[in-house]
Each structure stands twice: as structure tokens, then as C-alpha cells.
mmCIF file of C-alpha atoms in Angstrom:
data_model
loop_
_atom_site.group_PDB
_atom_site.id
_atom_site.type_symbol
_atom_site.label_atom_id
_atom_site.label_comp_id
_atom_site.label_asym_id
_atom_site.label_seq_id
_atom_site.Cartn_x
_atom_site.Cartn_y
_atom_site.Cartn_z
ATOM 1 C CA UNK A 200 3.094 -30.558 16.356
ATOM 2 C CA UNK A 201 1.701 -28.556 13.574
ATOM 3 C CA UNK A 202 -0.946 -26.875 16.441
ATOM 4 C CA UNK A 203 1.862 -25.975 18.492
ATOM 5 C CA UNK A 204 3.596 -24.314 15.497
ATOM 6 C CA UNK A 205 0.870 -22.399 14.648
ATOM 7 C CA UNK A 206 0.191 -21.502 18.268
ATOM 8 C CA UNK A 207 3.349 -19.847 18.354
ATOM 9 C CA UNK A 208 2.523 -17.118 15.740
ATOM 10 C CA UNK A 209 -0.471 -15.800 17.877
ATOM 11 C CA UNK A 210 -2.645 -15.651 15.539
ATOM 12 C CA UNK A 211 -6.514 -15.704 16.176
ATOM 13 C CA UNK A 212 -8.430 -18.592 16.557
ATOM 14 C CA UNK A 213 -9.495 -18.714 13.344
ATOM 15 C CA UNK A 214 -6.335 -17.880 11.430
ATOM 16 C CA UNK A 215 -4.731 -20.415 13.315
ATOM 17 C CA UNK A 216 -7.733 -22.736 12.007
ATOM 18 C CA UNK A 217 -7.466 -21.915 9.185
ATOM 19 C CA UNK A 218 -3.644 -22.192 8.825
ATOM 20 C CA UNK A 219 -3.990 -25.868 10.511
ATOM 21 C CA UNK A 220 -6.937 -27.245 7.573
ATOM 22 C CA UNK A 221 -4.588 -25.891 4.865
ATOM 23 C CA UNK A 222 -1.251 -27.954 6.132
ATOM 24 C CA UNK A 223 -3.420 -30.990 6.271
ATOM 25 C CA UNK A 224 -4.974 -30.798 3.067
ATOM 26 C CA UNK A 225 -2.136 -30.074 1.341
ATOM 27 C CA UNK A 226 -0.612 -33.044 2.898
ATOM 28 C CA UNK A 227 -3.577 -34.882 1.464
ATOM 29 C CA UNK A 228 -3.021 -33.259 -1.692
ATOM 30 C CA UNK A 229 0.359 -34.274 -2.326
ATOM 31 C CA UNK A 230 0.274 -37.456 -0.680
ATOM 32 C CA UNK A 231 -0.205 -39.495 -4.048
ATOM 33 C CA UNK A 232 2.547 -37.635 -5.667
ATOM 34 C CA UNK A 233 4.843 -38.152 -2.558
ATOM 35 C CA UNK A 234 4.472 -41.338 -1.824
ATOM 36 C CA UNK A 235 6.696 -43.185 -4.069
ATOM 37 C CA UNK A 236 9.310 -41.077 -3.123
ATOM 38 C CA UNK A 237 11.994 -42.424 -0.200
ATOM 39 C CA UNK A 238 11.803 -39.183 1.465
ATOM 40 C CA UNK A 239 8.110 -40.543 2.918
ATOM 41 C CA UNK A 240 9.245 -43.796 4.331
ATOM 42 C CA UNK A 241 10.797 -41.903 6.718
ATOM 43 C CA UNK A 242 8.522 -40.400 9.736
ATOM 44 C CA UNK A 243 11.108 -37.447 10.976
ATOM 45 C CA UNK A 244 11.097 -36.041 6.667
ATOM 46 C CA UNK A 245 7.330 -36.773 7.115
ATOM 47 C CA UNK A 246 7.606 -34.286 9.924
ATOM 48 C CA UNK A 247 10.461 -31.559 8.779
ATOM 49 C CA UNK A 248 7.780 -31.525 5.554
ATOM 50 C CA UNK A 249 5.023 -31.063 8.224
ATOM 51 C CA UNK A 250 6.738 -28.321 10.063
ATOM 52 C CA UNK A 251 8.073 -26.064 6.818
ATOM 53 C CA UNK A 252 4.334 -26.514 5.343
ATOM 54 C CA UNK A 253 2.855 -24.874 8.876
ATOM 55 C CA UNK A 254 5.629 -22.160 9.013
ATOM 56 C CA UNK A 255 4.285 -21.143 5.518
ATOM 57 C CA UNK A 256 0.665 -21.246 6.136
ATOM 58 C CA UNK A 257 1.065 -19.303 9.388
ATOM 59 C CA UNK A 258 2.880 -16.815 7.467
ATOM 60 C CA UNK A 259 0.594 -16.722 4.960
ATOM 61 C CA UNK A 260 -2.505 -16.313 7.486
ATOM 62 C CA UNK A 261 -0.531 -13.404 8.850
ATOM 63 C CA UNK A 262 0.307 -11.374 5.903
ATOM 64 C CA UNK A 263 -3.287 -11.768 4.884
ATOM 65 C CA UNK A 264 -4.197 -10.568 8.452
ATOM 66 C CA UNK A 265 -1.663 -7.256 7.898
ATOM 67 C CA UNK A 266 -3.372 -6.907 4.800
ATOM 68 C CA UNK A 267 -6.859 -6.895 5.609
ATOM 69 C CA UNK A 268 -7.331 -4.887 8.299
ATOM 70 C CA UNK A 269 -11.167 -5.322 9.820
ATOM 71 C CA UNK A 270 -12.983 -1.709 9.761
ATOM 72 C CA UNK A 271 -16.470 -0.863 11.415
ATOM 73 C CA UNK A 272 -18.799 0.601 8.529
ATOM 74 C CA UNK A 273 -19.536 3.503 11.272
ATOM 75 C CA UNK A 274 -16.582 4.837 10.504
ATOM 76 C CA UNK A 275 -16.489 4.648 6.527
ATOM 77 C CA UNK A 276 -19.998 5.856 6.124
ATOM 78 C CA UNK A 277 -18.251 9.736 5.582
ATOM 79 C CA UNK A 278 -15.249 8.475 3.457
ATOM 80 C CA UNK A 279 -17.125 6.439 1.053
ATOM 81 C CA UNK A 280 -19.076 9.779 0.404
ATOM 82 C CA UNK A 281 -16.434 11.674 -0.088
ATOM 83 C CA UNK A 282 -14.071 9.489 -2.182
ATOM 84 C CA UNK A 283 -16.996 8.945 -4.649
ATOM 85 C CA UNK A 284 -18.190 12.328 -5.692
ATOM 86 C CA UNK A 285 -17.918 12.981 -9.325
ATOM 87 C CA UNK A 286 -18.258 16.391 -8.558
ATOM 88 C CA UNK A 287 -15.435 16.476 -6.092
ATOM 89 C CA UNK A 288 -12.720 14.285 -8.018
ATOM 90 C CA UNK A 289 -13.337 16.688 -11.417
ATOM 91 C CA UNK A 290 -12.519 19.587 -8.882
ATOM 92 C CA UNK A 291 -9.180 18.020 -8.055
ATOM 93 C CA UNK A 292 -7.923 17.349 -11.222
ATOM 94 C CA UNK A 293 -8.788 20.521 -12.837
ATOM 95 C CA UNK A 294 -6.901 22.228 -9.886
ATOM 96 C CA UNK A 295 -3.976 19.383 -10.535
ATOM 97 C CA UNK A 296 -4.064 19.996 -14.135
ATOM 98 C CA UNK A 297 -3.861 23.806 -13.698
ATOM 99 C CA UNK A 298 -1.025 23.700 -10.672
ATOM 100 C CA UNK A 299 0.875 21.305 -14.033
ATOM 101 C CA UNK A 300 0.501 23.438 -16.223
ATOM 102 C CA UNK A 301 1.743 26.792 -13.799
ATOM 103 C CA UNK A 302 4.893 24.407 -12.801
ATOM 104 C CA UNK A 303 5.261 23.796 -16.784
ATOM 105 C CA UNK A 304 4.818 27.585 -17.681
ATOM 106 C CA UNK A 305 7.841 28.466 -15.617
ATOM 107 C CA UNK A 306 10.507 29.900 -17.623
ATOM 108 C CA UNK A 307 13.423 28.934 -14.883
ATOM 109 C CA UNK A 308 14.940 25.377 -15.264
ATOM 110 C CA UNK A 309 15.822 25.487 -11.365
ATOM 111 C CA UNK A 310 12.396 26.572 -10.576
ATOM 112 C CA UNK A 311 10.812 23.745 -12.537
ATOM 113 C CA UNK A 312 12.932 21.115 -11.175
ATOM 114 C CA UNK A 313 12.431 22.621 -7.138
ATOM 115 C CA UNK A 314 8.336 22.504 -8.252
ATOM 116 C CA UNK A 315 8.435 19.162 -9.353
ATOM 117 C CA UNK A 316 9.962 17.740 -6.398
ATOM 118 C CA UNK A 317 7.870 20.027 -3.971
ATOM 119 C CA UNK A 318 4.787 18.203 -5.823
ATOM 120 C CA UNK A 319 6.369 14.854 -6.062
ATOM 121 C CA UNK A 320 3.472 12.971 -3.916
ATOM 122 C CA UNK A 321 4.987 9.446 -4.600
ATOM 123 C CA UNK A 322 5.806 6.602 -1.534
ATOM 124 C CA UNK A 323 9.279 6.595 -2.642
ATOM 125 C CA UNK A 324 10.040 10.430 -1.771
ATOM 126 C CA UNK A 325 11.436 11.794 1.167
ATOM 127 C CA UNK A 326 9.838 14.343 2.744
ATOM 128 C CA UNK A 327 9.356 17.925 1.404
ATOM 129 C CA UNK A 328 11.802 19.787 4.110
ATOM 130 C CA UNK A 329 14.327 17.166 2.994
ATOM 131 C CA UNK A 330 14.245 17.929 -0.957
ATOM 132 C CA UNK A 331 13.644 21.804 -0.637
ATOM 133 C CA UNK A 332 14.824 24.662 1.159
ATOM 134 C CA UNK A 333 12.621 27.115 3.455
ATOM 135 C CA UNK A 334 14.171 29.766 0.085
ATOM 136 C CA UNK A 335 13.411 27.512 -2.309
ATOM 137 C CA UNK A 336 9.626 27.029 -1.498
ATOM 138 C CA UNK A 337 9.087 30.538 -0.690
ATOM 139 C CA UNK A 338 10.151 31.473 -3.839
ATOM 140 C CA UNK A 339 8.228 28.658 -5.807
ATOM 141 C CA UNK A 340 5.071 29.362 -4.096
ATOM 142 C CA UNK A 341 4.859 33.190 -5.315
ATOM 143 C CA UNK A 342 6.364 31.781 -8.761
ATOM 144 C CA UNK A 343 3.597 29.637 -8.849
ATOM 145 C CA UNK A 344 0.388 31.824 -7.594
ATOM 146 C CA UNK A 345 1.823 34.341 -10.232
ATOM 147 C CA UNK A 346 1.336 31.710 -12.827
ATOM 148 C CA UNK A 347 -1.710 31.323 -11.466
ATOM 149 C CA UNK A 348 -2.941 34.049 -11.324
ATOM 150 C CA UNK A 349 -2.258 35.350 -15.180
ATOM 151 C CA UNK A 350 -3.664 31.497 -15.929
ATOM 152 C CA UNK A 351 -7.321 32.219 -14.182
ATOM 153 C CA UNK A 352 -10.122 34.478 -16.024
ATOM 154 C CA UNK A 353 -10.695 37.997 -14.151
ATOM 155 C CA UNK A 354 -14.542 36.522 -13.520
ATOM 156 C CA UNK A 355 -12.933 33.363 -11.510
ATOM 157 C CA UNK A 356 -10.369 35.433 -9.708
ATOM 158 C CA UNK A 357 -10.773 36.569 -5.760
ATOM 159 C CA UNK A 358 -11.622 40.102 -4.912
#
């Protein structure tokens, strides 16, 4: 029974392995404990305890699964590189830093507000098209390069 349960979440062999030693050793663990108690005289509690403790461990195995996802090294030899550069990461938070302080600079409540959500980078927020308007950015973006621009030294500006 608790094979053909985990069967049935198609899981890989070794998931479902996995998920099969863990419903049997907790069985094993608990047995002392349980064992006094009525509910174990009883082989069809023996088995609703059996079939709950696979559902869990098979849903366990397959979260874990979601949340490990296997990658080939090939393909993180360029990312590792690039996530790790001192040199890099100090370049994007000075920009950050001076794009916060432009956004803060700007005398406009509005303005402020329409920047903030136009740089809002967080899971939980929709996407820009849906908290601006086409107007709206247009104008923030030459706000902000303005502020930019009187921000920067003359040596580090653009010809």
C-alpha cells in the first residue's frame, strides 16, 4: 500500500525511495509511543496512519524536488562570474544609490510617488504598465536624467 501511494505522485525513483524509508521509519519511530494506545490494536487505523504518513512524505519529496531544481555546472560557469564581482556589485549600488537620491531630490510629491513605484522591483508589484502611465514615465524619465545630470561632475559626464 504505501508503494502504491507513493507511485501515484510520479515521483523519481529515488524520491519515491526515499519517501517509502521515511514512512517506515517513522513508523518504527513512534511505534513505542503508539503502542499502548487502542488506536494500534486495530489493523485498518494501523493503515489510515500508514496512508496519511505516505501522503506527507510524498509531498514532502515533491516540494523539495520544486525546490531544488538540478542545474549542469556548464551552464553556471558565466553566472557565478558575474554575480561575484566586487567590482561589478559596487557599480550597481553606486548607480542605485545615485538613481535614490535623483528620485529623493525631486521637488514634486506626484513625481516622487510615480518614481517610486516605477522603481518598485519587489515580487509583490504588478507590472510597471499597470502602476504608470506611458505620460507619467515619460515625464519621470527626463525628471530624473535632469537630476542626474546636475548630480554628476562635468569630468564624469558624456560628451
Amino acid at each position: 500500500m504505501v508503494n502504491a501511494i507513493a507511485r501515484s505522485y510520479r515521483l523519481p525513483q529515488q524520491d519515491r525511495e526515499d519517501a517509502v524509508q521515511t514512512v517506515w521509519l517513522r513508523l518504527n519511530q513512534h511505534l513505542p509511543r503508539l503502542r499502548p494506545l487502542p488506536r494500534l490494536h486495530s489493523p485498518h487505523r494501523l493503515a489510515s496512519w500508514l496512508r496519511r504518513a505516505t501522503h506527507t512524505a510524498c509531498d514532502r519529496q515533491r516540494l523539495h524536488q520544486r525546490r531544488f531544481v538540478p542545474t549542469d555546472p556548464v551552464d553556471m560557469d558565466g553566472y557565478a562570474h558575474d554575480q561575484d564581482d566586487p567590482e561589478l556589485r559596487y557599480l550597481r549600488d553606486e548607480r542605485n544609490a545615485a538613481l535614490h537620491r535623483a528620485v529623493d531630490g525631486l521637488t514634486d510629491p506626484v513625481d516622487r510617488r510615480v518614481a517610486r513605484l516605477y522603481l518598485d522591483d519587489s515580487p509583490d508589484a504588478g507590472p510597471i504598465s499597470h502602476r504608470t502611465t506611458p505620460n507619467q514615465r515619460r515625464h519621470l524619465i527626463r525628471q530624473l536624467r535632469r537630476s542626474l545630470r546636475a548630480n554628476t561632475d562635468p569630468s564624469e559626464r558624456r560628451a
